[in-house]
PDB file of C-alpha atoms in Angstrom:
ATOM      1  CA  MET F 649     -10.565  21.178   0.037  1.00 67.00           C
ATOM      2  CA  GLU F 650      -9.172  19.418   3.099  1.00 91.00           C
ATOM      3  CA  LEU F 651      -8.435  15.907   1.819  1.00 94.00           C
ATOM      4  CA  VAL F 652      -6.789  14.670  -1.375  1.00 95.00           C
ATOM      5  CA  ARG F 653      -6.413  11.155  -2.812  1.00 97.00           C
ATOM      6  CA  PHE F 654      -3.093  10.610  -4.585  1.00 97.00           C
ATOM      7  CA  ASN F 655      -2.007   7.552  -6.598  1.00 97.00           C
ATOM      8  CA  LYS F 656       1.611   7.341  -5.466  1.00 97.00           C
ATOM      9  CA  PRO F 657       3.794   5.765  -8.136  1.00 97.00           C
ATOM     10  CA  TYR F 658       6.639   3.350  -7.438  1.00 96.00           C
ATOM     11  CA  GLY F 659       9.822   5.198  -6.442  1.00 96.00           C
ATOM     12  CA  VAL F 660       8.123   8.145  -4.723  1.00 96.00           C
ATOM     13  CA  LEU F 661       8.483   8.855  -1.005  1.00 95.00           C
ATOM     14  CA  SER F 662       5.525   9.795   1.238  1.00 93.00           C
ATOM     15  CA  GLN F 663       7.137  13.217   1.806  1.00 93.00           C
ATOM     16  CA  PHE F 664       7.574  16.288  -0.349  1.00 93.00           C
ATOM     17  CA  THR F 665      11.387  16.272  -0.284  1.00 91.00           C
ATOM     18  CA  PRO F 666      13.230  13.778  -2.510  1.00 92.00           C
ATOM     19  CA  GLU F 667      16.028  11.675  -0.984  1.00 92.00           C
ATOM     20  CA  GLY F 668      18.753   9.800  -2.808  1.00 92.00           C
ATOM     21  CA  ARG F 669      17.305   7.863  -5.731  1.00 93.00           C
ATOM     22  CA  TRP F 670      13.690   8.396  -4.609  1.00 94.00           C
ATOM     23  CA  GLN F 671      11.442  11.217  -5.814  1.00 95.00           C
ATOM     24  CA  GLY F 672       9.349  13.322  -3.439  1.00 95.00           C
ATOM     25  CA  LEU F 673       5.691  14.288  -3.588  1.00 95.00           C
ATOM     26  CA  ARG F 674       6.597  17.787  -4.815  1.00 93.00           C
ATOM     27  CA  ASP F 675       7.432  16.206  -8.190  1.00 93.00           C
ATOM     28  CA  TYR F 676       3.692  15.475  -8.531  1.00 95.00           C
ATOM     29  CA  LEU F 677       1.765  17.839  -6.242  1.00 93.00           C
ATOM     30  CA  ASP F 678       1.808  21.571  -5.643  1.00 91.00           C
ATOM     31  CA  LEU F 679      -0.396  21.760  -2.568  1.00 91.00           C
ATOM     32  CA  PRO F 680       1.083  24.124   0.031  1.00 90.00           C
ATOM     33  CA  GLY F 681       0.016  23.268   3.563  1.00 91.00           C
ATOM     34  CA  PHE F 682      -0.874  19.640   2.765  1.00 92.00           C
ATOM     35  CA  TYR F 683       0.829  16.691   4.442  1.00 90.00           C
ATOM     36  CA  ALA F 684       0.623  12.936   4.027  1.00 93.00           C
ATOM     37  CA  ALA F 685      -1.742  11.187   6.429  1.00 91.00           C
ATOM     38  CA  GLY F 686       0.286   8.025   6.953  1.00 88.00           C
ATOM     39  CA  ARG F 687       3.066   6.459   4.938  1.00 89.00           C
ATOM     40  CA  LEU F 688       3.535   4.231   1.945  1.00 93.00           C
ATOM     41  CA  ASP F 689       7.025   2.899   1.225  1.00 93.00           C
ATOM     42  CA  ALA F 690       8.825   4.206  -1.861  1.00 95.00           C
ATOM     43  CA  ASP F 691       8.725   0.740  -3.440  1.00 94.00           C
ATOM     44  CA  SER F 692       4.958   0.442  -2.888  1.00 97.00           C
ATOM     45  CA  GLU F 693       2.280   2.101  -4.970  1.00 97.00           C
ATOM     46  CA  GLY F 694      -1.258   3.324  -4.617  1.00 98.00           C
ATOM     47  CA  LEU F 695      -3.481   5.380  -2.388  1.00 97.00           C
ATOM     48  CA  LEU F 696      -1.907   8.052  -0.233  1.00 97.00           C
ATOM     49  CA  LEU F 697      -4.159  10.552   1.521  1.00 95.00           C
ATOM     50  CA  LEU F 698      -2.969  14.133   2.038  1.00 95.00           C
ATOM     51  CA  THR F 699      -4.670  16.769   4.124  1.00 93.00           C
ATOM     52  CA  SER F 700      -4.311  20.351   5.288  1.00 92.00           C
ATOM     53  CA  ASN F 701      -6.218  19.538   8.511  1.00 88.00           C
ATOM     54  CA  GLY F 702      -3.895  18.441  11.333  1.00 84.00           C
ATOM     55  CA  ALA F 703      -6.644  16.755  13.355  1.00 86.00           C
ATOM     56  CA  LEU F 704      -7.800  14.780  10.304  1.00 84.00           C
ATOM     57  CA  GLN F 705      -4.198  13.810   9.518  1.00 86.00           C
ATOM     58  CA  ALA F 706      -3.764  12.500  13.074  1.00 82.00           C
ATOM     59  CA  HIS F 707      -7.074  10.609  12.927  1.00 83.00           C
ATOM     60  CA  ILE F 708      -6.216   8.859   9.637  1.00 83.00           C
ATOM     61  CA  ALA F 709      -2.623   8.031  10.598  1.00 80.00           C
ATOM     62  CA  ASP F 710      -3.209   7.060  14.251  1.00 77.00           C
ATOM     63  CA  PRO F 711      -3.285   3.259  14.694  1.00 72.00           C
ATOM     64  CA  ARG F 712      -5.687   3.643  17.653  1.00 76.00           C
ATOM     65  CA  HIS F 713      -8.441   4.444  15.138  1.00 74.00           C
ATOM     66  CA  LYS F 714      -7.695   1.168  13.335  1.00 73.00           C
ATOM     67  CA  MET F 715      -8.748   2.451   9.934  1.00 87.00           C
ATOM     68  CA  GLU F 716      -8.704  -0.520   7.534  1.00 93.00           C
ATOM     69  CA  LYS F 717      -6.129  -0.465   4.764  1.00 95.00           C
ATOM     70  CA  THR F 718      -6.687  -2.648   1.703  1.00 97.00           C
ATOM     71  CA  TYR F 719      -3.744  -3.847  -0.369  1.00 97.00           C
ATOM     72  CA  TRP F 720      -3.343  -5.875  -3.534  1.00 98.00           C
ATOM     73  CA  ALA F 721      -0.095  -7.828  -3.429  1.00 97.00           C
ATOM     74  CA  GLN F 722       1.405  -9.706  -6.340  1.00 97.00           C
ATOM     75  CA  VAL F 723       3.272 -12.582  -4.730  1.00 97.00           C
ATOM     76  CA  GLU F 724       5.662 -15.262  -5.856  1.00 95.00           C
ATOM     77  CA  GLY F 725       3.961 -18.643  -6.156  1.00 95.00           C
ATOM     78  CA  ILE F 726       0.309 -19.580  -5.659  1.00 95.00           C
ATOM     79  CA  PRO F 727      -0.714 -19.376  -1.977  1.00 96.00           C
ATOM     80  CA  SER F 728      -2.546 -22.381  -0.566  1.00 96.00           C
ATOM     81  CA  ALA F 729      -5.680 -22.233   1.551  1.00 96.00           C
ATOM     82  CA  GLN F 730      -3.395 -22.848   4.552  1.00 97.00           C
ATOM     83  CA  ALA F 731      -1.211 -19.816   3.703  1.00 96.00           C
ATOM     84  CA  LEU F 732      -4.333 -17.638   3.380  1.00 97.00           C
ATOM     85  CA  GLN F 733      -5.601 -18.958   6.724  1.00 97.00           C
ATOM     86  CA  GLN F 734      -2.260 -18.093   8.363  1.00 96.00           C
ATOM     87  CA  LEU F 735      -2.526 -14.534   7.040  1.00 97.00           C
ATOM     88  CA  ALA F 736      -6.113 -14.295   8.268  1.00 96.00           C
ATOM     89  CA  GLN F 737      -5.232 -15.505  11.781  1.00 96.00           C
ATOM     90  CA  GLY F 738      -2.175 -13.283  12.099  1.00 94.00           C
ATOM     91  CA  VAL F 739       1.457 -14.057  11.404  1.00 95.00           C
ATOM     92  CA  LEU F 740       4.357 -14.080  13.849  1.00 94.00           C
ATOM     93  CA  LEU F 741       6.926 -11.484  12.748  1.00 94.00           C
ATOM     94  CA  ASN F 742      10.219 -10.550  14.427  1.00 94.00           C
ATOM     95  CA  ASP F 743       8.449  -7.667  16.219  1.00 93.00           C
ATOM     96  CA  GLY F 744       5.551  -9.827  17.429  1.00 93.00           C
ATOM     97  CA  PRO F 745       2.340 -11.302  16.025  1.00 95.00           C
ATOM     98  CA  THR F 746       0.209  -9.310  13.609  1.00 95.00           C
ATOM     99  CA  ARG F 747      -3.467  -8.751  14.215  1.00 93.00           C
ATOM    100  CA  PRO F 748      -5.845 -10.951  12.232  1.00 94.00           C
ATOM    101  CA  ALA F 749      -6.313  -9.803   8.642  1.00 95.00           C
ATOM    102  CA  ARG F 750      -8.717 -10.520   5.829  1.00 97.00           C
ATOM    103  CA  ALA F 751      -6.914 -12.366   3.063  1.00 97.00           C
ATOM    104  CA  ARG F 752      -8.153 -13.739  -0.214  1.00 97.00           C
ATOM    105  CA  LEU F 753      -6.760 -14.802  -3.553  1.00 97.00           C
ATOM    106  CA  LEU F 754      -7.930 -12.463  -6.329  1.00 97.00           C
ATOM    107  CA  PRO F 755      -9.484 -14.423  -9.208  1.00 95.00           C
ATOM    108  CA  ALA F 756      -7.476 -12.523 -11.839  1.00 94.00           C
ATOM    109  CA  GLU F 757      -4.815  -9.857 -12.172  1.00 93.00           C
ATOM    110  CA  PRO F 758      -6.423  -6.574 -11.105  1.00 96.00           C
ATOM    111  CA  PRO F 759      -6.796  -3.734 -13.629  1.00 93.00           C
ATOM    112  CA  LEU F 760      -3.742  -1.682 -12.677  1.00 94.00           C
ATOM    113  CA  ALA F 761      -1.478   0.493 -14.762  1.00 92.00           C
ATOM    114  CA  PRO F 762       1.855  -1.217 -15.510  1.00 91.00           C
ATOM    115  CA  ARG F 763       4.568  -0.512 -12.963  1.00 92.00           C
ATOM    116  CA  ASN F 764       7.610   1.481 -14.041  1.00 87.00           C
ATOM    117  CA  PRO F 765      10.011  -0.258 -13.778  1.00 87.00           C
ATOM    118  CA  PRO F 766       8.273  -3.620 -14.194  1.00 85.00           C
ATOM    119  CA  ILE F 767       8.662  -6.263 -11.471  1.00 86.00           C
ATOM    120  CA  ARG F 768      11.253  -8.980 -11.969  1.00 82.00           C
ATOM    121  CA  GLN F 769       9.733 -12.035 -13.630  1.00 77.00           C
ATOM    122  CA  ARG F 770      11.009 -15.566 -13.186  1.00 78.00           C
ATOM    123  CA  GLN F 771      10.241 -17.812 -16.091  1.00 80.00           C
ATOM    124  CA  HIS F 772       9.319 -20.933 -14.106  1.00 85.00           C
ATOM    125  CA  ILE F 773       7.720 -19.419 -10.985  1.00 87.00           C
ATOM    126  CA  PRO F 774       4.078 -18.350 -11.269  1.00 93.00           C
ATOM    127  CA  THR F 775       2.681 -15.337  -9.455  1.00 94.00           C
ATOM    128  CA  ALA F 776      -0.697 -14.634  -7.875  1.00 96.00           C
ATOM    129  CA  TRP F 777      -2.540 -11.571  -6.577  1.00 97.00           C
ATOM    130  CA  LEU F 778      -3.793 -11.402  -2.990  1.00 97.00           C
ATOM    131  CA  GLU F 779      -6.076  -8.902  -1.327  1.00 98.00           C
ATOM    132  CA  LEU F 780      -5.054  -8.177   2.256  1.00 97.00           C
ATOM    133  CA  VAL F 781      -7.033  -5.956   4.610  1.00 97.00           C
ATOM    134  CA  ILE F 782      -5.193  -4.954   7.775  1.00 95.00           C
ATOM    135  CA  ARG F 783      -5.950  -2.639  10.696  1.00 90.00           C
ATOM    136  CA  GLU F 784      -2.389  -1.868  11.723  1.00 87.00           C
ATOM    137  CA  GLY F 785       0.511  -0.361   9.861  1.00 80.00           C
ATOM    138  CA  ARG F 786       3.892  -1.663  10.919  1.00 86.00           C
ATOM    139  CA  ASN F 787       6.939  -0.990   8.797  1.00 86.00           C
ATOM    140  CA  ARG F 788       6.726  -3.091   5.604  1.00 91.00           C
ATOM    141  CA  GLN F 789       4.048  -5.201   7.284  1.00 94.00           C
ATOM    142  CA  VAL F 790       2.290  -6.669   4.235  1.00 96.00           C
ATOM    143  CA  ARG F 791       5.602  -7.606   2.620  1.00 96.00           C
ATOM    144  CA  ARG F 792       6.784  -9.257   5.831  1.00 96.00           C
ATOM    145  CA  MET F 793       3.466 -11.101   6.262  1.00 97.00           C
ATOM    146  CA  THR F 794       3.481 -12.608   2.771  1.00 97.00           C
ATOM    147  CA  ALA F 795       7.157 -13.578   3.117  1.00 97.00           C
ATOM    148  CA  ALA F 796       6.405 -15.264   6.469  1.00 97.00           C
ATOM    149  CA  VAL F 797       3.943 -17.611   4.744  1.00 97.00           C
ATOM    150  CA  GLY F 798       6.385 -18.405   1.913  1.00 96.00           C
ATOM    151  CA  HIS F 799       5.166 -15.984  -0.762  1.00 97.00           C
ATOM    152  CA  PRO F 800       7.400 -12.903  -1.131  1.00 96.00           C
ATOM    153  CA  THR F 801       5.669  -9.774  -2.428  1.00 96.00           C
ATOM    154  CA  LEU F 802       6.780  -8.627  -5.869  1.00 96.00           C
ATOM    155  CA  ARG F 803       4.408  -5.665  -6.238  1.00 97.00           C
ATOM    156  CA  LEU F 804       2.306  -3.936  -3.599  1.00 98.00           C
ATOM    157  CA  VAL F 805      -0.545  -1.497  -4.266  1.00 98.00           C
ATOM    158  CA  ARG F 806      -2.718   0.101  -1.568  1.00 97.00           C
ATOM    159  CA  VAL F 807      -6.235   0.459  -2.979  1.00 98.00           C
ATOM    160  CA  ALA F 808      -8.200   1.759   0.029  1.00 97.00           C
ATOM    161  CA  ILE F 809      -7.861   3.473   3.404  1.00 94.00           C
ATOM    162  CA  GLY F 810     -11.121   3.195   5.315  1.00 92.00           C
ATOM    163  CA  PRO F 811     -13.850   4.588   3.050  1.00 94.00           C
ATOM    164  CA  TYR F 812     -11.389   6.247   0.646  1.00 95.00           C
ATOM    165  CA  GLN F 813     -10.712   4.324  -2.569  1.00 96.00           C
ATOM    166  CA  LEU F 814      -7.900   4.588  -5.117  1.00 96.00           C
ATOM    167  CA  GLY F 815     -10.502   4.187  -7.840  1.00 93.00           C
ATOM    168  CA  ASP F 816      -9.395   4.917 -11.384  1.00 93.00           C
ATOM    169  CA  LEU F 817      -6.734   7.519 -10.521  1.00 96.00           C
ATOM    170  CA  ALA F 818      -3.747   7.126 -12.822  1.00 96.00           C
ATOM    171  CA  PRO F 819      -0.280   6.840 -11.239  1.00 96.00           C
ATOM    172  CA  GLY F 820       0.854  10.357 -10.246  1.00 96.00           C
ATOM    173  CA  ALA F 821      -2.690  11.797 -10.394  1.00 96.00           C
ATOM    174  CA  TRP F 822      -4.673  13.294  -7.519  1.00 96.00           C
ATOM    175  CA  ALA F 823      -8.261  14.279  -6.798  1.00 94.00           C
ATOM    176  CA  ARG F 824     -10.326  15.725  -3.974  1.00 90.00           C
ATOM    177  CA  ALA F 825     -11.525  13.140  -1.474  1.00 88.00           C
ATOM    178  CA  ASP F 826     -13.856  15.246   0.674  1.00 66.00           C
TER     179      ASP F 826
END
């Protein structure tokens, strides 16, 4: 076993050691010699790959390999076709323009486990779910992209990294990926 898929819950860091109010991976996994291949912010959920193979870890995490990452983002408001086009063309952020992305409105709320704690709901502001596929991984990039087009992200779930899918893994669960 060289590669593991893990469904990282909200509030868990992409490292084994907890820090402050955030839990670490060791609260969920007992896999000596395994390390995260890439990062996922503590306030984001979903697929995190872990491996015991240093070369594989470098390949997955290295932006030069441009492995696609697919995210489902619950955003405030209903994005227009123009907002989706902006995301697809690339958005200007404070650290420069993003690469073009694939962006689409999901037809319905995806079948995800409820988040703990739940997102904040505003009574008179609707939400929508977007699918964003990017080939780079800047700090908080998806959140910054959706905010730049006027739709702040309320919940963010990574569902795929290249060919590896989150699938039906429950939050906090892991399975072999290789």
